[in-house]
Every structure is written in C-alpha cells, then in structure tokens.
C-alpha cells in the first residue's frame, strides 16, 4: 500500500487590522506561513513468484488505487490578501477612525489587510469633524495614539500648508509595504486622491473617499510630485475612484466633494442621505466591496 505523507497546515489571519503608530519603526506585517512540503516519491515492487490468481487480484487492486500525486516542482502558494491604506479625517487618529467604522471595517477585513495610519500633526482637542465618524472624546493625556491629528493645516491667510511634508511622511511610513488601494475620510480622502494623482504610491489601483473636499493646494503638490516621479497626472487620474458625499454634511459642501471627484479623474460619485461620515450601512459597504473587487481585478 502507498501512503501519502506530509499534511500541510496553513494559518490564516482573518479580520485583523494593523494600526501604524506615529514616528515608530514599523515591523513587517506579512504573514509567516510554513513552507509547503513536497509530495513524497513513491516506489512499487510486485512479487514475481505469486500465483496467477494472486497476480490477477493484485492487478485488480492496483487498478482501483488512486495514482500517487506527481511532484511537478510547483509549490503551494498561499494567496495574499490585497492591502489597503486607511487615512483618517481631521481631528481623528488611525485608532479612532478604525473604531468608528468598526462594522464596515470587519467586513472589509475579510477580504483585505487594513493599515490605519496616524496623521503627522497632533492637534488640540477642539473637534472639527464633529460627526458620526469624528472621535473627539477618546483622547488620553498619556496616549498619543488617541490624540486628534491632521495631515496638514491652514495658515492664518486660509491657505493649506504642509501638504508636501504630509505626502513625504506617508511615503516614509509605508515604505516597507505595497498598497493596492487607499480608503480616506474627509481630509484623509483628499490626501488619498492626491497620493494617487502624484504617483507616490505607484501600486495603488483604487481609491475610496467619503466627505472629502477639493483642495487646490493638494492637487498642485500632486502635479509637482507626478513630474518628479517620472509619472504623469493622467496616469493618476486613470486610477478608479469612488467618492461618497452626504446630503446633510455641514462641514464639507456637496459641490466641493463633487469637484474632487471631477478633477480627480475616473471617479464615481455617490450622494447619500446622511451627514459628514464614512458610510457604514450594509448597502454602502457592499458598494465599496463591489467597487474594490472590480478595480483590483483589472490588470
């Protein structure tokens, strides 16, 4: 009789999210799976001294046995989940954004690895994105991971500043990972669009935003970076984008969110009946999942 040896056990990590701390050395988050084992070689020896009846019985048994698997040199490959970078809104943090979209996050995490990154600028706890996705009540004096943050700020004359520094920060913090898509809320959604247009994260093939305004300064920086990265703004515009806007958004106008969609290129605009938030209702989450599946399946 032939025996197949070497059962392979693979460990899957399901529904996890990674929170990337500010100004810390990030460890590789790739799953460490055991190397697949090769199928053992088989050898068969039949006795030539048996009777003709025994030979007939043995032949019948051999015909009924399954043929041993042939090792063709190909190794079993564990499918790696696509990785998504998640960018919070102003006066949030990576941790608070993750918590606020908990229901949607768990559904996303079934199909994707999610990394929630902290913005580089710590803000006073005043509360700007005061809405269903803002998280102004969880800050702790001794825990900067809960402190409200932003990606850039406005100067006294109303101009958005430190955008180039914010993009450089994201590039530095994500240099050991390859991202397939970006999800961004509010200011983080504007950042996600600018990153896509700039070519700073060249492997990104999809962008999802919610409550994200058009910021001319962010687009100007993206244009400059697209030239320095031997990319073009047209290539960034070709990346599929899904933009959500709330009819009852009191912080960002629908016109501004629509302008982001139009100038960002290759965008689908969805207007929902809620306020300034990242949609977590089942129907909206399904729209995001369907969009990501379609966009990431394209080559």
CSV table of C-alpha atoms in Angstrom, one decimal, residues 5-268:
chain,number,residue,atom,x,y,z
A,5,UNK,CA,3.0,11.9,3.9
A,6,UNK,CA,3.3,15.4,4.9
A,7,UNK,CA,0.0,17.1,5.6
A,8,UNK,CA,0.3,20.9,5.3
A,9,UNK,CA,-1.3,23.2,7.8
A,10,UNK,CA,-1.6,26.9,6.9
A,11,UNK,CA,-2.6,29.5,9.4
A,12,UNK,CA,-4.9,32.3,8.1
A,13,UNK,CA,-5.2,35.7,9.8
A,14,UNK,CA,-8.8,36.8,9.3
A,15,UNK,CA,-10.4,40.1,10.2
A,16,UNK,CA,-7.3,41.8,11.6
A,17,UNK,CA,-6.4,45.4,11.2
A,18,UNK,CA,-3.0,47.0,11.7
A,19,UNK,CA,-2.7,50.4,13.4
A,20,UNK,CA,0.5,52.1,12.4
A,21,UNK,CA,1.9,54.3,15.3
A,22,UNK,CA,3.4,57.7,14.6
A,23,UNK,CA,7.2,58.1,14.3
A,24,UNK,CA,7.8,54.4,15.2
A,25,UNK,CA,9.8,51.7,13.4
A,26,UNK,CA,7.3,49.5,11.7
A,27,UNK,CA,7.8,45.8,11.6
A,28,UNK,CA,6.9,43.7,8.6
A,29,UNK,CA,3.3,42.6,8.9
A,30,UNK,CA,3.5,39.9,6.3
A,31,UNK,CA,2.1,36.6,7.4
A,32,UNK,CA,4.7,34.0,8.2
A,33,UNK,CA,3.4,30.7,6.8
A,34,UNK,CA,5.3,27.4,6.9
A,35,UNK,CA,6.9,26.4,3.6
A,36,UNK,CA,4.7,23.9,1.7
A,37,UNK,CA,6.0,20.4,1.7
A,38,UNK,CA,6.6,18.4,-1.5
A,39,UNK,CA,4.7,15.2,-2.1
A,40,UNK,CA,6.8,12.2,-1.3
A,41,UNK,CA,8.2,10.0,-4.1
A,42,UNK,CA,6.7,6.6,-4.4
A,43,UNK,CA,8.1,3.2,-5.4
A,44,UNK,CA,6.3,0.0,-6.0
A,45,UNK,CA,7.6,-3.6,-6.1
A,46,UNK,CA,5.5,-6.6,-7.0
A,47,UNK,CA,6.5,-10.1,-6.3
A,48,UNK,CA,7.1,-12.3,-9.4
A,49,UNK,CA,6.7,-15.6,-7.5
A,50,UNK,CA,3.0,-15.3,-6.8
A,51,UNK,CA,0.4,-17.5,-8.5
A,52,UNK,CA,-1.5,-16.3,-11.5
A,53,UNK,CA,-4.7,-15.9,-9.3
A,54,UNK,CA,-2.7,-13.7,-6.9
A,55,UNK,CA,-1.4,-11.7,-9.8
A,56,UNK,CA,-5.0,-11.1,-11.1
A,57,UNK,CA,-6.1,-10.0,-7.6
A,58,UNK,CA,-3.1,-7.6,-7.3
A,59,UNK,CA,-3.7,-6.2,-10.7
A,60,UNK,CA,-7.3,-5.5,-9.8
A,61,UNK,CA,-6.3,-3.8,-6.6
A,62,UNK,CA,-3.7,-1.7,-8.4
A,63,UNK,CA,-6.3,-0.5,-10.9
A,64,UNK,CA,-8.7,0.5,-8.1
A,65,UNK,CA,-6.0,2.5,-6.2
A,66,UNK,CA,-5.6,6.2,-6.8
A,67,UNK,CA,-2.4,7.2,-8.6
A,68,UNK,CA,0.2,8.9,-6.4
A,69,UNK,CA,0.5,12.7,-6.9
A,70,UNK,CA,3.4,13.7,-9.0
A,71,UNK,CA,5.7,16.5,-7.8
A,72,UNK,CA,6.0,18.8,-10.7
A,73,UNK,CA,8.2,21.2,-8.9
A,74,UNK,CA,5.4,23.7,-8.3
A,75,UNK,CA,5.0,24.8,-4.7
A,76,UNK,CA,1.7,25.5,-3.0
A,77,UNK,CA,1.2,29.3,-2.8
A,78,UNK,CA,-0.9,30.9,-0.1
A,79,UNK,CA,-3.0,33.7,-1.6
A,80,UNK,CA,-2.1,37.0,-0.1
A,81,UNK,CA,-4.8,39.5,0.7
A,82,UNK,CA,-4.6,42.9,-1.0
A,83,UNK,CA,-3.5,45.6,1.4
A,84,UNK,CA,-5.4,48.9,1.9
A,85,UNK,CA,-4.1,52.0,3.5
A,86,UNK,CA,-6.7,53.8,5.6
A,87,UNK,CA,-6.4,57.6,6.2
A,88,UNK,CA,-8.5,59.3,8.9
A,89,UNK,CA,-10.1,62.7,8.9
A,90,UNK,CA,-9.0,65.9,10.7
A,91,UNK,CA,-9.3,65.7,14.5
A,92,UNK,CA,-9.2,61.9,14.3
A,93,UNK,CA,-6.5,59.3,14.6
A,94,UNK,CA,-5.9,55.9,12.9
A,95,UNK,CA,-7.3,54.2,16.0
A,96,UNK,CA,-10.4,56.4,16.3
A,97,UNK,CA,-11.2,56.0,12.6
A,98,UNK,CA,-10.8,52.3,12.8
A,99,UNK,CA,-13.2,52.2,15.8
A,100,UNK,CA,-15.8,54.5,14.2
A,101,UNK,CA,-16.2,52.3,11.1
A,102,UNK,CA,-16.0,49.1,13.1
A,103,UNK,CA,-18.9,47.3,11.3
A,104,UNK,CA,-17.6,48.2,7.9
A,105,UNK,CA,-14.0,47.5,8.9
A,106,UNK,CA,-14.8,43.9,9.9
A,107,UNK,CA,-16.4,43.3,6.5
A,108,UNK,CA,-13.5,44.8,4.7
A,109,UNK,CA,-11.0,42.8,6.7
A,110,UNK,CA,-12.5,39.5,5.5
A,111,UNK,CA,-11.1,40.3,2.0
A,112,UNK,CA,-8.3,42.8,2.7
A,113,UNK,CA,-5.5,43.7,5.0
A,114,UNK,CA,-6.1,47.1,6.5
A,115,UNK,CA,-3.5,49.5,7.8
A,116,UNK,CA,-4.7,52.6,9.7
A,117,UNK,CA,-2.1,55.3,9.7
A,118,UNK,CA,-1.8,58.3,12.1
A,119,UNK,CA,-1.5,61.8,10.7
A,120,UNK,CA,1.8,63.6,11.4
A,121,UNK,CA,0.3,66.6,13.1
A,122,UNK,CA,-1.1,66.4,16.7
A,123,UNK,CA,-3.9,69.0,17.2
A,124,UNK,CA,-5.5,70.5,20.3
A,125,UNK,CA,-8.7,68.6,21.2
A,126,UNK,CA,-11.1,71.1,19.8
A,127,UNK,CA,-13.2,69.0,17.4
A,128,UNK,CA,-13.5,69.8,13.8
A,129,UNK,CA,-15.1,66.8,12.1
A,130,UNK,CA,-17.8,66.7,14.8
A,131,UNK,CA,-19.9,64.0,13.3
A,132,UNK,CA,-20.6,60.3,13.4
A,133,UNK,CA,-17.0,59.4,12.3
A,134,UNK,CA,-15.2,62.0,14.4
A,135,UNK,CA,-13.8,60.9,17.7
A,136,UNK,CA,-13.2,63.8,20.0
A,137,UNK,CA,-14.0,62.2,23.3
A,138,UNK,CA,-11.4,59.4,23.5
A,139,UNK,CA,-8.1,61.3,23.8
A,140,UNK,CA,-5.9,60.5,26.7
A,141,UNK,CA,-3.2,62.7,28.1
A,142,UNK,CA,-0.6,59.9,28.2
A,143,UNK,CA,-1.7,58.1,25.0
A,144,UNK,CA,-0.8,60.0,21.8
A,145,UNK,CA,-2.3,57.2,19.7
A,146,UNK,CA,-5.7,58.6,20.7
A,147,UNK,CA,-4.8,62.3,20.2
A,148,UNK,CA,-6.6,64.2,17.4
A,149,UNK,CA,-4.4,64.6,14.3
A,150,UNK,CA,-4.4,66.1,10.8
A,151,UNK,CA,-2.4,65.6,7.6
A,152,UNK,CA,-1.9,69.4,7.0
A,153,UNK,CA,-3.1,72.7,8.4
A,154,UNK,CA,-4.4,76.0,7.3
A,155,UNK,CA,-2.4,79.1,7.7
A,156,UNK,CA,-3.8,82.4,9.0
A,157,UNK,CA,-4.5,83.6,5.5
A,158,UNK,CA,-6.6,80.5,4.8
A,159,UNK,CA,-4.1,78.6,2.7
A,160,UNK,CA,-3.5,74.8,3.2
A,161,UNK,CA,0.1,74.2,4.2
A,162,UNK,CA,2.5,71.3,4.9
A,163,UNK,CA,0.9,69.1,2.2
A,164,UNK,CA,4.2,68.2,0.6
A,165,UNK,CA,5.5,67.2,4.0
A,166,UNK,CA,2.4,65.1,4.7
A,167,UNK,CA,2.9,63.2,1.5
A,168,UNK,CA,6.6,62.6,2.2
A,169,UNK,CA,5.5,61.4,5.7
A,170,UNK,CA,3.1,58.8,4.2
A,171,UNK,CA,5.7,57.6,1.8
A,172,UNK,CA,8.2,57.1,4.7
A,173,UNK,CA,5.8,55.4,7.0
A,174,UNK,CA,4.6,52.9,4.3
A,175,UNK,CA,7.9,52.2,2.6
A,176,UNK,CA,8.1,48.5,3.7
A,177,UNK,CA,4.6,47.7,2.4
A,178,UNK,CA,2.9,47.7,-1.0
A,179,UNK,CA,-0.6,49.0,-1.1
A,180,UNK,CA,-3.3,48.1,-3.6
A,181,UNK,CA,-5.9,50.7,-2.6
A,182,UNK,CA,-6.4,53.7,-0.3
A,183,UNK,CA,-9.5,54.5,1.8
A,184,UNK,CA,-9.8,58.0,3.2
A,185,UNK,CA,-12.3,60.0,5.2
A,186,UNK,CA,-12.6,63.8,4.9
A,187,UNK,CA,-9.1,65.3,4.8
A,188,UNK,CA,-7.8,61.8,4.6
A,189,UNK,CA,-9.9,61.3,1.4
A,190,UNK,CA,-8.3,64.4,-0.1
A,191,UNK,CA,-4.9,63.0,0.8
A,192,UNK,CA,-5.8,59.6,-0.7
A,193,UNK,CA,-6.8,61.3,-4.0
A,194,UNK,CA,-3.6,63.4,-4.0
A,195,UNK,CA,-1.4,60.4,-3.3
A,196,UNK,CA,-3.0,58.6,-6.3
A,197,UNK,CA,-2.5,61.5,-8.6
A,198,UNK,CA,1.1,62.1,-7.5
A,199,UNK,CA,2.3,58.6,-8.3
A,200,UNK,CA,3.9,58.5,-4.8
A,201,UNK,CA,2.3,55.0,-4.2
A,202,UNK,CA,2.5,53.6,-7.7
A,203,UNK,CA,0.9,50.2,-6.9
A,204,UNK,CA,-2.4,51.8,-5.8
A,205,UNK,CA,-5.2,50.7,-8.2
A,206,UNK,CA,-8.3,52.1,-6.3
A,207,UNK,CA,-9.3,55.0,-4.1
A,208,UNK,CA,-12.4,55.3,-1.9
A,209,UNK,CA,-13.2,58.6,-0.2
A,210,UNK,CA,-16.1,59.9,1.9
A,211,UNK,CA,-16.8,63.5,2.9
A,212,UNK,CA,-13.6,64.6,1.2
A,213,UNK,CA,-13.3,68.2,-0.1
A,214,UNK,CA,-11.4,69.5,-3.1
A,215,UNK,CA,-8.2,71.3,-2.0
A,216,UNK,CA,-6.4,73.1,-4.8
A,217,UNK,CA,-3.1,73.1,-2.9
A,218,UNK,CA,-3.1,69.3,-2.6
A,219,UNK,CA,-3.7,69.0,-6.3
A,220,UNK,CA,-0.8,71.4,-7.1
A,221,UNK,CA,1.6,69.3,-4.9
A,222,UNK,CA,0.4,66.1,-6.6
A,223,UNK,CA,1.1,67.6,-10.0
A,224,UNK,CA,4.7,68.6,-8.9
A,225,UNK,CA,5.3,65.1,-7.5
A,226,UNK,CA,3.9,63.3,-10.6
A,227,UNK,CA,6.6,65.0,-12.6
A,228,UNK,CA,9.4,64.2,-10.2
A,229,UNK,CA,8.4,60.6,-10.0
A,230,UNK,CA,8.5,60.1,-13.8
A,231,UNK,CA,4.8,59.7,-13.7
A,232,UNK,CA,2.0,61.8,-15.1
A,233,UNK,CA,-1.1,63.3,-13.7
A,234,UNK,CA,-3.0,61.4,-16.4
A,235,UNK,CA,-1.9,58.1,-15.0
A,236,UNK,CA,-3.1,59.0,-11.6
A,237,UNK,CA,-6.4,60.2,-13.0
A,238,UNK,CA,-6.9,56.8,-14.6
A,239,UNK,CA,-7.0,55.0,-11.2
A,240,UNK,CA,-10.6,54.2,-10.4
A,241,UNK,CA,-12.1,56.2,-7.6
A,242,UNK,CA,-15.3,56.0,-5.6
A,243,UNK,CA,-16.5,59.2,-3.8
A,244,UNK,CA,-19.3,59.4,-1.2
A,245,UNK,CA,-20.9,62.7,-0.3
A,246,UNK,CA,-23.6,63.3,2.4
A,247,UNK,CA,-26.6,65.5,1.6
A,248,UNK,CA,-26.7,66.6,5.3
A,249,UNK,CA,-22.9,67.3,5.5
A,250,UNK,CA,-22.5,70.5,7.5
A,251,UNK,CA,-18.7,70.6,7.2
A,252,UNK,CA,-18.0,70.0,3.5
A,253,UNK,CA,-20.2,71.1,0.7
A,254,UNK,CA,-21.5,68.7,-1.8
A,255,UNK,CA,-20.1,70.9,-4.6
A,256,UNK,CA,-16.6,70.7,-3.1
A,257,UNK,CA,-16.8,66.9,-2.9
A,258,UNK,CA,-18.2,66.7,-6.4
A,259,UNK,CA,-15.3,68.9,-7.6
A,260,UNK,CA,-12.8,66.4,-6.0
A,261,UNK,CA,-14.5,63.6,-8.0
A,262,UNK,CA,-14.4,65.5,-11.3
A,263,UNK,CA,-10.9,66.8,-11.0
A,264,UNK,CA,-9.5,63.6,-9.5
A,265,UNK,CA,-10.4,61.6,-12.7
A,266,UNK,CA,-12.1,58.3,-13.3
A,267,UNK,CA,-14.5,58.8,-10.4
A,268,UNK,CA,-17.9,57.6,-9.4
